[in-house]
CSV table of C-alpha atoms and ligand atoms in Angstrom, one decimal:
chain,number,residue,atom,x,y,z
A,1,MET,CA,0.0,0.0,0.0
A,2,LYS,CA,1.1,3.6,-0.7
A,3,LEU,CA,2.3,5.7,2.2
A,4,TRP,CA,-0.8,7.8,1.5
A,5,GLY,CA,-3.0,4.8,0.8
A,6,GLY,CA,-5.4,5.2,3.8
A,7,ARG,CA,-8.0,7.3,2.0
A,8,PHE,CA,-8.1,5.0,-1.0
A,9,GLN,CA,-10.1,1.9,-1.8
A,10,LYS,CA,-8.3,0.9,-5.0
A,11,GLU,CA,-4.7,0.5,-6.1
A,12,THR,CA,-3.2,3.1,-8.4
A,13,ASP,CA,-3.5,2.2,-12.1
A,14,THR,CA,-0.1,1.1,-13.3
A,15,LEU,CA,-0.1,3.8,-16.0
A,16,VAL,CA,-0.8,6.4,-13.4
A,17,ASN,CA,1.8,5.0,-11.2
A,18,ASP,CA,4.5,5.4,-13.8
A,19,PHE,CA,3.1,8.8,-15.0
A,20,ASN,CA,3.1,10.2,-11.5
A,21,SER,CA,6.4,8.9,-10.3
A,22,SER,CA,9.5,11.0,-10.3
A,23,ILE,CA,12.0,8.6,-8.8
A,24,GLN,CA,13.8,8.2,-12.2
A,25,PHE,CA,15.0,11.7,-12.0
A,26,ASP,CA,14.7,12.9,-8.3
A,27,GLY,CA,16.5,9.8,-7.1
A,28,ARG,CA,19.8,11.7,-7.5
A,29,MET,CA,18.8,13.9,-4.5
A,30,TYR,CA,18.9,11.0,-2.1
A,31,LYS,CA,21.7,12.4,0.0
A,32,GLU,CA,20.1,15.8,0.3
A,33,ASP,CA,16.8,14.1,1.2
A,34,ILE,CA,18.5,12.2,4.0
A,35,MET,CA,20.4,15.3,5.2
A,36,GLY,CA,17.1,17.2,5.5
A,37,SER,CA,15.5,14.3,7.4
A,38,LEU,CA,18.5,14.1,9.8
A,39,ALA,CA,18.1,17.8,10.6
A,40,HIS,CA,14.4,17.5,10.9
A,41,ALA,CA,14.5,14.5,13.3
A,42,ALA,CA,17.2,16.2,15.5
A,43,MET,CA,15.0,19.3,15.7
A,44,LEU,CA,11.9,17.3,16.5
A,45,ALA,CA,13.7,15.7,19.4
A,46,GLU,CA,15.2,18.9,20.7
A,47,GLN,CA,11.7,20.5,20.7
A,48,GLY,CA,10.3,17.4,22.5
A,49,ILE,CA,8.0,16.6,19.6
A,50,ILE,CA,9.5,13.1,19.3
A,51,SER,CA,11.5,11.2,21.9
A,52,ARG,CA,15.3,11.1,22.0
A,53,GLU,CA,15.2,7.4,21.5
A,54,ASP,CA,13.1,7.7,18.3
A,55,ALA,CA,15.4,10.4,17.0
A,56,ALA,CA,18.5,8.2,17.7
A,57,ALA,CA,16.9,5.3,15.8
A,58,ILE,CA,15.9,7.6,12.9
A,59,THR,CA,19.5,9.0,12.7
A,60,ALA,CA,21.1,5.5,12.7
A,61,GLY,CA,18.5,4.2,10.3
A,62,LEU,CA,18.9,7.0,7.9
A,63,GLN,CA,22.7,6.5,7.9
A,64,GLU,CA,22.2,2.9,7.0
A,65,VAL,CA,19.7,3.8,4.2
A,66,LEU,CA,22.3,6.2,2.8
A,67,ALA,CA,24.9,3.5,2.8
A,68,ASP,CA,22.5,1.0,1.3
A,69,ILE,CA,21.6,3.4,-1.5
A,70,GLU,CA,25.2,4.2,-2.2
A,71,SER,CA,26.3,0.5,-2.3
A,72,GLY,CA,23.3,-0.4,-4.5
A,73,LYS,CA,21.9,-2.6,-1.8
A,74,ALA,CA,18.7,-0.6,-1.6
A,75,GLU,CA,16.6,-0.2,-4.7
A,76,LEU,CA,14.7,3.0,-5.4
A,77,THR,CA,11.4,2.1,-7.0
A,78,SER,CA,8.6,3.8,-8.8
A,79,ASP,CA,6.1,2.1,-6.4
A,80,ASN,CA,7.3,4.6,-3.9
A,81,GLU,CA,6.8,7.5,-6.3
A,82,ASP,CA,9.6,9.8,-5.4
A,83,ILE,CA,12.8,10.0,-3.4
A,84,HIS,CA,11.1,11.3,-0.3
A,85,MET,CA,8.8,8.3,0.0
A,86,ASN,CA,11.5,5.9,-1.1
A,87,VAL,CA,13.7,7.0,1.8
A,88,GLU,CA,10.9,6.9,4.3
A,89,THR,CA,9.8,3.4,3.2
A,90,LEU,CA,13.4,2.1,3.4
A,91,LEU,CA,13.8,3.7,6.9
A,92,THR,CA,10.6,2.3,8.2
A,93,ALA,CA,11.4,-1.2,6.9
A,94,LYS,CA,14.6,-0.9,9.0
A,95,ILE,CA,13.4,0.7,12.3
A,96,GLY,CA,9.6,0.3,12.3
A,97,ASP,CA,7.5,2.8,14.2
A,98,ALA,CA,10.2,5.4,14.9
A,99,GLY,CA,10.5,5.7,11.1
A,100,LYS,CA,6.8,6.5,10.9
A,101,ARG,CA,7.3,9.4,13.2
A,102,LEU,CA,9.8,11.2,11.0
A,103,HIS,CA,7.2,12.8,8.9
A,104,THR,CA,5.6,14.6,11.9
A,105,ALA,CA,5.3,18.4,11.2
A,106,ARG,CA,6.6,18.0,7.6
A,107,SER,CA,5.3,17.6,4.1
A,108,ARG,CA,6.8,16.4,0.9
A,109,ASN,CA,6.2,19.9,-0.3
A,110,ASP,CA,8.7,21.5,2.0
A,111,GLN,CA,10.9,18.4,1.7
A,112,VAL,CA,11.3,18.7,-2.0
A,113,ALA,CA,11.9,22.4,-1.8
A,114,VAL,CA,14.7,21.9,0.7
A,115,ASP,CA,16.2,19.0,-1.2
A,116,LEU,CA,16.4,20.9,-4.4
A,117,ARG,CA,18.0,23.9,-2.8
A,118,LEU,CA,20.6,21.8,-1.1
A,119,TYR,CA,21.3,19.9,-4.3
A,120,LEU,CA,21.6,23.0,-6.4
A,121,ARG,CA,23.8,24.7,-3.8
A,122,HIS,CA,26.6,22.2,-4.2
A,123,GLU,CA,26.1,22.1,-8.0
A,124,ILE,CA,26.7,25.9,-8.0
A,125,ALA,CA,29.9,25.3,-6.2
A,126,ALA,CA,31.0,22.7,-8.7
A,127,ILE,CA,30.2,24.9,-11.7
A,128,LYS,CA,31.9,27.9,-10.1
A,129,ALA,CA,35.1,25.8,-9.7
A,130,GLU,CA,34.9,24.8,-13.4
A,131,ILE,CA,34.5,28.4,-14.5
A,132,LEU,CA,37.5,29.4,-12.4
A,133,ASP,CA,39.5,26.7,-14.1
A,134,LEU,CA,38.5,27.9,-17.5
A,135,GLN,CA,39.7,31.4,-16.4
A,136,LYS,CA,43.0,29.8,-15.5
A,137,ALA,CA,43.3,28.3,-19.0
A,138,ILE,CA,42.5,31.8,-20.4
A,139,LEU,CA,45.3,33.3,-18.2
A,140,GLU,CA,47.8,30.7,-19.4
A,141,GLN,CA,47.2,31.6,-23.0
A,142,ALA,CA,46.9,35.3,-22.5
A,143,LYS,CA,50.2,35.5,-20.7
A,144,GLN,CA,51.9,34.0,-23.8
A,145,HIS,CA,50.2,36.4,-26.2
A,146,GLN,CA,50.4,39.9,-24.9
A,147,ASN,CA,52.5,40.8,-27.9
A,148,THR,CA,50.7,38.7,-30.5
A,149,VAL,CA,49.0,41.3,-32.8
A,150,MET,CA,45.7,40.3,-34.3
A,151,PRO,CA,43.0,42.2,-36.0
A,152,GLY,CA,40.2,43.3,-33.7
A,153,TYR,CA,36.8,43.1,-35.6
A,154,THR,CA,33.5,44.9,-35.7
A,155,HIS,CA,30.9,43.6,-38.1
A,156,LEU,CA,33.4,40.8,-38.6
A,157,GLN,CA,35.4,43.4,-40.6
A,158,ARG,CA,39.0,44.1,-39.6
A,159,ALA,CA,38.8,47.2,-37.4
A,160,GLN,CA,41.8,48.0,-35.2
A,161,PRO,CA,44.8,46.1,-34.0
A,162,ILE,CA,44.6,44.3,-30.7
A,163,SER,CA,46.5,41.5,-29.1
A,164,PHE,CA,45.4,37.9,-28.8
A,165,ALA,CA,45.7,38.3,-25.0
A,166,GLN,CA,43.3,41.3,-25.1
A,167,HIS,CA,40.7,39.2,-27.0
A,168,LEU,CA,41.0,36.2,-24.6
A,169,LEU,CA,40.9,38.5,-21.6
A,170,ALA,CA,37.5,39.8,-22.8
A,171,TYR,CA,36.1,36.4,-22.2
A,172,GLY,CA,38.0,36.2,-18.9
A,173,ALA,CA,36.1,39.4,-17.8
A,174,MET,CA,32.7,38.0,-18.9
A,175,LEU,CA,33.3,34.8,-16.9
A,176,CYS,CA,34.0,36.9,-13.8
A,177,ARG,CA,30.4,38.2,-14.1
A,178,ASP,CA,29.2,34.6,-14.6
A,179,VAL,CA,30.9,33.6,-11.3
A,180,THR,CA,29.4,36.5,-9.4
A,181,ARG,CA,26.0,35.9,-10.9
A,182,LEU,CA,26.1,32.4,-9.6
A,183,GLU,CA,27.2,33.7,-6.2
A,184,ASP,CA,24.3,36.1,-6.1
A,185,CYS,CA,21.9,33.4,-7.0
A,186,GLU,CA,23.4,31.1,-4.3
A,187,ARG,CA,23.0,33.8,-1.7
A,188,ARG,CA,19.3,34.3,-2.5
A,189,MET,CA,18.8,30.5,-2.7
A,190,ASN,CA,20.3,30.0,0.7
A,191,GLU,CA,17.1,30.3,2.8
A,192,CYS,CA,15.5,27.3,4.2
A,193,PRO,CA,11.9,26.2,3.2
A,194,LEU,CA,11.8,23.3,5.7
A,195,GLY,CA,9.0,23.8,8.2
A,196,SER,CA,6.7,25.4,5.7
A,197,GLY,CA,4.8,22.1,5.9
A,198,ALA,CA,2.3,21.4,3.1
A,199,LEU,CA,1.7,25.1,2.8
A,200,ALA,CA,0.5,26.5,6.1
A,201,GLY,CA,3.3,25.7,8.6
A,202,THR,CA,2.4,23.4,11.5
A,203,THR,CA,0.7,23.3,14.9
A,204,TYR,CA,3.8,21.6,16.4
A,205,PRO,CA,6.3,23.8,18.2
A,206,ILE,CA,9.0,23.4,15.6
A,207,ASP,CA,12.2,25.5,15.5
A,208,ARG,CA,12.8,26.5,11.9
A,209,TRP,CA,16.0,28.4,12.8
A,210,ASN,CA,17.4,25.2,14.2
A,211,THR,CA,17.0,23.2,10.9
A,212,ALA,CA,18.0,26.2,8.8
A,213,LYS,CA,21.3,26.5,10.6
A,214,ALA,CA,21.9,22.8,10.8
A,215,LEU,CA,21.6,22.6,7.0
A,216,GLY,CA,23.9,25.5,6.4
A,217,PHE,CA,21.2,28.0,5.4
A,218,ASP,CA,21.3,31.7,6.4
A,219,ARG,CA,17.8,31.7,7.7
A,220,PRO,CA,14.4,30.1,7.3
A,221,MET,CA,12.2,31.4,4.5
A,222,THR,CA,9.8,34.0,5.9
A,223,ASN,CA,6.5,32.8,4.4
A,224,SER,CA,5.3,29.2,4.4
A,225,LEU,CA,3.3,29.5,1.2
A,226,ASP,CA,6.3,31.1,-0.6
A,227,GLY,CA,8.5,28.4,0.9
A,228,VAL,CA,6.8,25.6,-0.9
A,229,SER,CA,5.6,27.5,-4.0
A,230,ASP,CA,8.4,29.2,-5.6
A,231,ARG,CA,11.0,27.9,-7.9
A,232,ASP,CA,12.6,31.2,-8.7
A,233,TYR,CA,15.9,30.0,-7.4
A,234,ALA,CA,16.0,27.2,-10.1
A,235,ILE,CA,14.9,29.7,-12.7
A,236,GLU,CA,17.5,32.2,-11.6
A,237,LEU,CA,20.2,29.5,-11.7
A,238,MET,CA,19.2,28.5,-15.2
A,239,SER,CA,19.2,32.2,-16.3
A,240,ALA,CA,22.7,32.6,-15.0
A,241,LEU,CA,23.7,29.3,-16.7
A,242,SER,CA,22.1,30.6,-20.0
A,243,VAL,CA,24.2,33.7,-19.9
A,244,LEU,CA,27.3,31.6,-19.2
A,245,MET,CA,26.5,29.4,-22.1
A,246,MET,CA,25.9,32.4,-24.3
A,247,HIS,CA,29.4,33.5,-23.5
A,248,LEU,CA,30.8,30.0,-24.2
A,249,SER,CA,28.8,29.8,-27.4
A,250,ARG,CA,30.3,33.1,-28.7
A,251,PHE,CA,33.8,31.9,-27.7
A,252,SER,CA,33.1,28.6,-29.5
A,253,GLU,CA,31.9,30.4,-32.6
A,254,GLU,CA,35.2,32.3,-32.7
A,255,MET,CA,37.3,29.2,-32.1
A,256,ILE,CA,35.4,27.6,-35.0
A,257,LEU,CA,36.2,30.6,-37.2
A,258,TRP,CA,39.8,30.8,-36.1
A,259,CYS,CA,40.6,27.3,-36.9
A,260,SER,CA,39.0,27.5,-40.4
A,261,TRP,CA,41.4,27.7,-43.4
A,262,GLU,CA,40.0,31.2,-44.0
A,263,PHE,CA,41.5,32.4,-40.7
A,264,LYS,CA,43.9,29.8,-39.5
A,265,PHE,CA,44.7,31.8,-36.3
A,266,ILE,CA,44.8,28.6,-34.2
A,267,GLU,CA,45.0,24.9,-34.7
A,268,LEU,CA,43.1,22.6,-32.3
A,269,ASP,CA,44.9,19.7,-30.7
A,270,ASP,CA,44.2,16.3,-32.3
A,271,ALA,CA,42.8,15.2,-28.9
A,272,TYR,CA,40.2,18.0,-29.1
A,273,SER,CA,39.2,17.6,-32.8
A,274,THR,CA,37.4,15.0,-34.8
A,275,GLY,CA,37.7,13.7,-38.3
A,276,SER,CA,35.2,13.1,-41.1
A,277,SER,CA,34.1,9.7,-42.2
A,278,ILE,CA,34.4,10.6,-45.8
A,279,MET,CA,36.8,13.5,-46.3
A,280,PRO,CA,40.3,12.4,-45.3
A,281,GLN,CA,41.6,16.0,-44.9
A,282,LYS,CA,39.1,17.1,-42.4
A,283,LYS,CA,39.8,18.1,-38.8
A,284,ASN,CA,36.6,19.4,-37.3
A,285,PRO,CA,36.1,21.6,-34.2
A,286,ASP,CA,33.2,19.4,-32.9
A,287,VAL,CA,33.8,20.3,-29.3
A,288,ALA,CA,33.3,24.0,-29.9
A,289,GLU,CA,30.3,23.2,-32.2
A,290,LEU,CA,28.7,21.1,-29.5
A,291,VAL,CA,29.2,23.7,-26.8
A,292,ARG,CA,27.5,26.2,-29.2
A,293,GLY,CA,24.8,23.7,-29.9
A,294,LYS,CA,24.2,22.8,-26.2
A,295,THR,CA,23.6,26.4,-25.5
A,296,GLY,CA,20.2,26.1,-27.2
A,297,ARG,CA,19.4,23.2,-24.9
A,298,VAL,CA,20.2,25.2,-21.7
A,299,TYR,CA,18.0,28.1,-23.0
A,300,GLY,CA,15.3,25.5,-23.6
A,301,ASP,CA,15.6,24.3,-20.0
A,302,LEU,CA,15.1,27.8,-18.7
A,303,MET,CA,12.1,28.4,-21.0
A,304,SER,CA,10.6,25.1,-19.9
A,305,LEU,CA,10.5,25.9,-16.2
A,306,LEU,CA,9.5,29.5,-16.7
A,307,THR,CA,6.5,28.3,-18.7
A,308,THR,CA,5.6,25.6,-16.2
A,309,MET,CA,5.5,28.1,-13.4
A,310,LYS,CA,3.7,31.0,-15.1
A,311,GLY,CA,0.1,30.1,-14.4
A,312,LEU,CA,0.3,28.2,-11.1
A,313,PRO,CA,-1.9,29.3,-8.2
A,314,LEU,CA,-0.3,29.2,-4.8
A,315,ALA,CA,0.8,27.0,-3.2
A,316,TYR,CA,2.2,23.6,-4.4
A,317,ASN,CA,1.0,22.0,-7.6
A,318,LYS,CA,2.2,18.8,-9.1
A,319,ASP,CA,3.2,20.7,-12.2
A,320,MET,CA,6.2,21.7,-10.1
A,321,GLN,CA,7.6,18.2,-10.2
A,322,GLU,CA,8.5,19.2,-13.8
A,323,ASP,CA,11.2,21.5,-12.3
A,324,LYS,CA,13.8,18.9,-11.8
A,325,GLU,CA,14.5,17.5,-15.3
A,326,PRO,CA,15.3,20.9,-16.9
A,327,VAL,CA,17.3,22.2,-14.0
A,328,PHE,CA,19.3,19.0,-13.7
A,329,ASP,CA,19.8,19.0,-17.5
A,330,ALA,CA,21.1,22.6,-17.5
A,331,VAL,CA,23.5,21.8,-14.6
A,332,ASP,CA,24.7,18.6,-16.2
A,333,THR,CA,25.2,20.2,-19.6
A,334,VAL,CA,27.2,23.2,-18.2
A,335,LYS,CA,29.3,20.8,-16.1
A,336,MET,CA,30.1,18.8,-19.3
A,337,CYS,CA,30.9,21.9,-21.4
A,338,LEU,CA,33.2,23.8,-19.1
A,339,PRO,CA,36.0,21.3,-18.6
A,340,VAL,CA,36.1,20.2,-22.2
A,341,PHE,CA,36.2,23.8,-23.4
A,342,ALA,CA,39.0,24.5,-21.0
A,343,GLY,CA,40.9,21.5,-22.3
A,344,MET,CA,40.4,22.7,-25.9
A,345,LEU,CA,41.7,26.1,-25.0
A,346,ARG,CA,44.8,24.8,-23.1
A,347,THR,CA,45.9,22.5,-25.9
A,348,MET,CA,45.2,24.7,-28.9
A,349,ARG,CA,48.2,25.9,-31.0
A,350,VAL,CA,48.2,29.6,-31.6
A,351,LEU,CA,49.6,30.8,-35.0
A,352,PRO,CA,50.8,34.4,-34.4
A,353,GLU,CA,52.2,34.8,-37.9
A,354,ASN,CA,48.8,34.2,-39.4
A,355,MET,CA,47.2,36.6,-37.0
A,356,ARG,CA,49.8,39.2,-37.9
A,357,ARG,CA,49.3,38.7,-41.6
A,358,ALA,CA,45.6,39.2,-41.3
A,359,ALA,CA,46.2,42.3,-39.2
A,360,GLY,CA,48.4,43.6,-42.0
A,361,GLY,CA,45.6,43.7,-44.5
A,362,GLY,CA,42.3,45.7,-44.2
A,363,PHE,CA,43.8,49.1,-43.2
A,364,ILE,CA,43.4,48.5,-39.5
A,365,ASN,CA,45.8,51.3,-38.8
A,366,ALA,CA,43.5,53.9,-40.5
A,367,THR,CA,42.3,55.2,-37.2
A,368,ASP,CA,45.8,55.6,-36.0
A,369,CYS,CA,46.7,57.5,-39.2
A,370,ALA,CA,43.8,59.9,-38.5
A,371,ASP,CA,45.0,60.2,-34.9
A,372,TYR,CA,48.5,61.0,-36.3
A,373,LEU,CA,47.1,64.0,-38.2
A,374,THR,CA,44.9,65.0,-35.2
A,375,LYS,CA,47.9,65.1,-32.9
A,376,LYS,CA,49.6,67.4,-35.5
A,377,GLY,CA,46.7,69.8,-35.2
A,378,MET,CA,44.1,68.8,-37.7
A,379,PRO,CA,40.5,68.4,-36.3
A,380,PHE,CA,39.7,64.7,-36.0
A,381,ARG,CA,36.7,64.9,-38.3
A,382,ASP,CA,38.9,66.4,-41.1
A,383,ALA,CA,41.6,63.9,-40.4
A,384,TYR,CA,39.0,61.1,-40.7
A,385,THR,CA,38.0,62.4,-44.1
A,386,ALA,CA,41.6,62.8,-45.3
A,387,VAL,CA,42.5,59.2,-44.3
A,388,GLY,CA,39.3,58.0,-45.9
A,389,SER,CA,40.5,59.4,-49.3
A,390,LEU,CA,43.9,57.9,-48.7
A,391,VAL,CA,42.4,54.5,-48.1
A,392,TYR,CA,40.4,54.9,-51.4
A,393,TYR,CA,43.6,55.9,-53.1
A,394,CYS,CA,45.3,52.8,-51.7
A,395,THR,CA,42.6,50.4,-52.8
A,396,THR,CA,42.8,51.8,-56.4
A,397,HIS,CA,46.6,51.5,-56.3
A,398,GLN,CA,46.9,48.1,-54.5
A,399,LYS,CA,48.9,49.6,-51.6
A,400,LEU,CA,48.7,49.7,-47.9
A,401,LEU,CA,48.9,53.1,-46.0
A,402,GLU,CA,52.4,52.4,-44.9
A,403,GLU,CA,53.5,51.6,-48.5
A,404,LEU,CA,52.6,55.1,-49.7
A,405,SER,CA,55.6,57.5,-50.3
A,406,LEU,CA,55.8,60.6,-48.2
A,407,ALA,CA,55.1,62.6,-51.4
A,408,GLU,CA,51.9,60.7,-51.9
A,409,LEU,CA,50.9,61.3,-48.3
A,410,LYS,CA,51.7,65.0,-48.4
A,411,GLU,CA,49.3,65.4,-51.4
A,412,ILE,CA,46.6,64.7,-48.9
A,413,SER,CA,48.1,66.7,-46.0
A,414,PRO,CA,51.3,68.6,-45.5
A,415,LEU,CA,51.2,67.5,-41.9
A,416,PHE,CA,52.6,64.1,-42.8
A,417,GLU,CA,56.3,63.7,-41.9
A,418,GLU,CA,58.8,60.8,-41.9
A,419,ASP,CA,57.6,59.8,-38.4
A,420,VAL,CA,54.3,58.6,-39.9
A,421,TYR,CA,55.8,55.3,-40.8
A,422,GLU,CA,56.6,54.5,-37.2
A,423,ALA,CA,53.1,55.6,-36.2
A,424,LEU,CA,51.5,53.2,-38.7
A,425,LYS,CA,53.3,50.1,-37.6
A,426,LEU,CA,50.8,47.8,-36.1
A,427,GLU,CA,52.9,47.2,-33.0
A,428,THR,CA,52.9,50.9,-32.4
A,429,CYS,CA,49.2,51.2,-33.0
A,430,MET,CA,48.5,48.4,-30.6
A,431,GLY,CA,51.2,49.4,-28.1
A,432,GLN,CA,49.9,53.0,-27.9
A,433,ARG,CA,46.4,51.9,-27.0
A,434,SER,CA,47.2,52.1,-23.4
A,435,SER,CA,44.0,53.8,-22.2
A,436,TYR,CA,42.4,51.9,-19.3
A,437,GLY,CA,41.2,48.6,-20.5
A,438,GLY,CA,43.1,48.8,-23.8
A,439,PRO,CA,45.2,46.3,-25.6
A,440,ALA,CA,48.7,47.8,-24.8
A,441,VAL,CA,50.9,45.4,-22.8
A,442,SER,CA,50.7,47.7,-19.8
A,443,GLU,CA,47.0,47.2,-19.7
A,444,THR,CA,46.8,43.5,-20.6
A,445,SER,CA,49.3,43.0,-17.7
A,446,ARG,CA,46.9,44.8,-15.4
A,447,GLN,CA,44.0,42.7,-16.6
A,448,ILE,CA,46.0,39.5,-16.1
A,449,ASP,CA,46.8,40.5,-12.5
A,450,GLU,CA,43.2,41.4,-11.8
A,451,LEU,CA,41.9,38.2,-13.3
A,452,GLU,CA,44.5,36.2,-11.3
A,453,ALA,CA,43.4,37.9,-8.1
A,454,PHE,CA,39.7,37.2,-8.9
A,455,VAL,CA,40.3,33.5,-9.4
A,456,LYS,CA,42.3,33.3,-6.2
A,457,GLU,CA,39.6,35.2,-4.2
A,458,HIS,CA,36.7,33.1,-5.5
A,459,GLN,CA,38.3,29.7,-5.2
A,460,ALA,CA,36.7,27.8,-2.4
B,1,LIG,N1,7.8,14.5,-6.1
B,1,LIG,C1,7.2,15.7,-5.7
B,1,LIG,C2,7.8,16.9,-6.5
B,1,LIG,O1,8.9,16.7,-7.0
B,1,LIG,C3,7.3,15.9,-4.3
B,1,LIG,C4,6.2,16.7,-3.7
B,1,LIG,C5,4.9,16.0,-3.8
B,1,LIG,N2,3.9,16.6,-3.0
B,1,LIG,C6,2.6,16.2,-3.2
B,1,LIG,N3,1.8,16.6,-2.4
B,1,LIG,N4,2.3,15.4,-4.2
B,1,LIG,O2,7.2,17.9,-6.6
């Protein structure tokens, strides 16, 4: 008979049984479910709601259940619907009546809410650690390439010279916000719903601060209906993960472009690429493509739970059992993507000559040429127009700006002097962009120091 079988005259239809059960996916929260029960039982005893003997039997029994589940000795079954009823059934089979007292002053509604928060809390810590490791991989590469000139792009058109370090450090900075977004989410998540009961608290003299503290929460949630009803913490986590995946997806897209023959800025390690079954020459960036692809899946997970929640009246509704699969999928996906991405980044071969060659074309020193005239006294807007006509001249004469003779330059403006050639060197153009946050080595060094300090500070 079901734990809730008292009111019923018939067995559950087998189709309904399978349809209703969530053990296939909530079974993974067995440890959190047991932690919650341990804290609950201890509190019940301290408050004199159950006897100390019963609490001791429950504690010992739960520890055995935990060991049995971990060793595979205990089986979690859909006959017991979900993880909460599976654990309770296993416990009662071991210790009898004391096990039946565990559910005093508690409901599965506050139980599932506390389990999920506990579960996601440690997943956040694991994801954070993986992001920090990816940032370390970025740092390793950035340190090698502060002087590696590459074209910076806007509209995917060559724009101004930057260094490869500067480009990588942009992602390093985005990932800092991903880390702090997770920390914010964790902070808001860290309130305890246990003791909310089914929805309206309980008539027993429970101590919600006791269980909240025992489980490492900052405090009990302030409202019992809210405690069992909201899943904003799971949604917030999936939003943060979606933003993180959006960053990884853009990074992936660039890795894919960079290792194409059209760019050839990098070459992926054999261990991080795959071949084609028909084209013998192919070396494909499948890892980056999959990270980009899986981003859609994480967005879908977020949309799924947002949609599930949007029309639900307070308090608990069974619809909310649909929260777990998307949030677990999002967490699992991100946890798969981060380490493989970091490995791909660590092992890639950077081809600075090709980056330099690409930076040489496309007139990416045109802004610097205008700045040269501006510094000699010409208003910037006039200088901009003058250099525009120089670029046009160059395109019709198949020349680069630095290949023009001083006579040709002087036709456009008498302000051009011999020192223009130094000013137009890409190394100069990049090296002089030393404004705060710019690509000059002085600034990439500062960014590297900052990122290193961030990683150290946020490591557990
Ligand atoms: N398995 C359920 C869930 O994940 C637990 C709560 C069920 N409560 C209830 N009254 N049916 O949402």
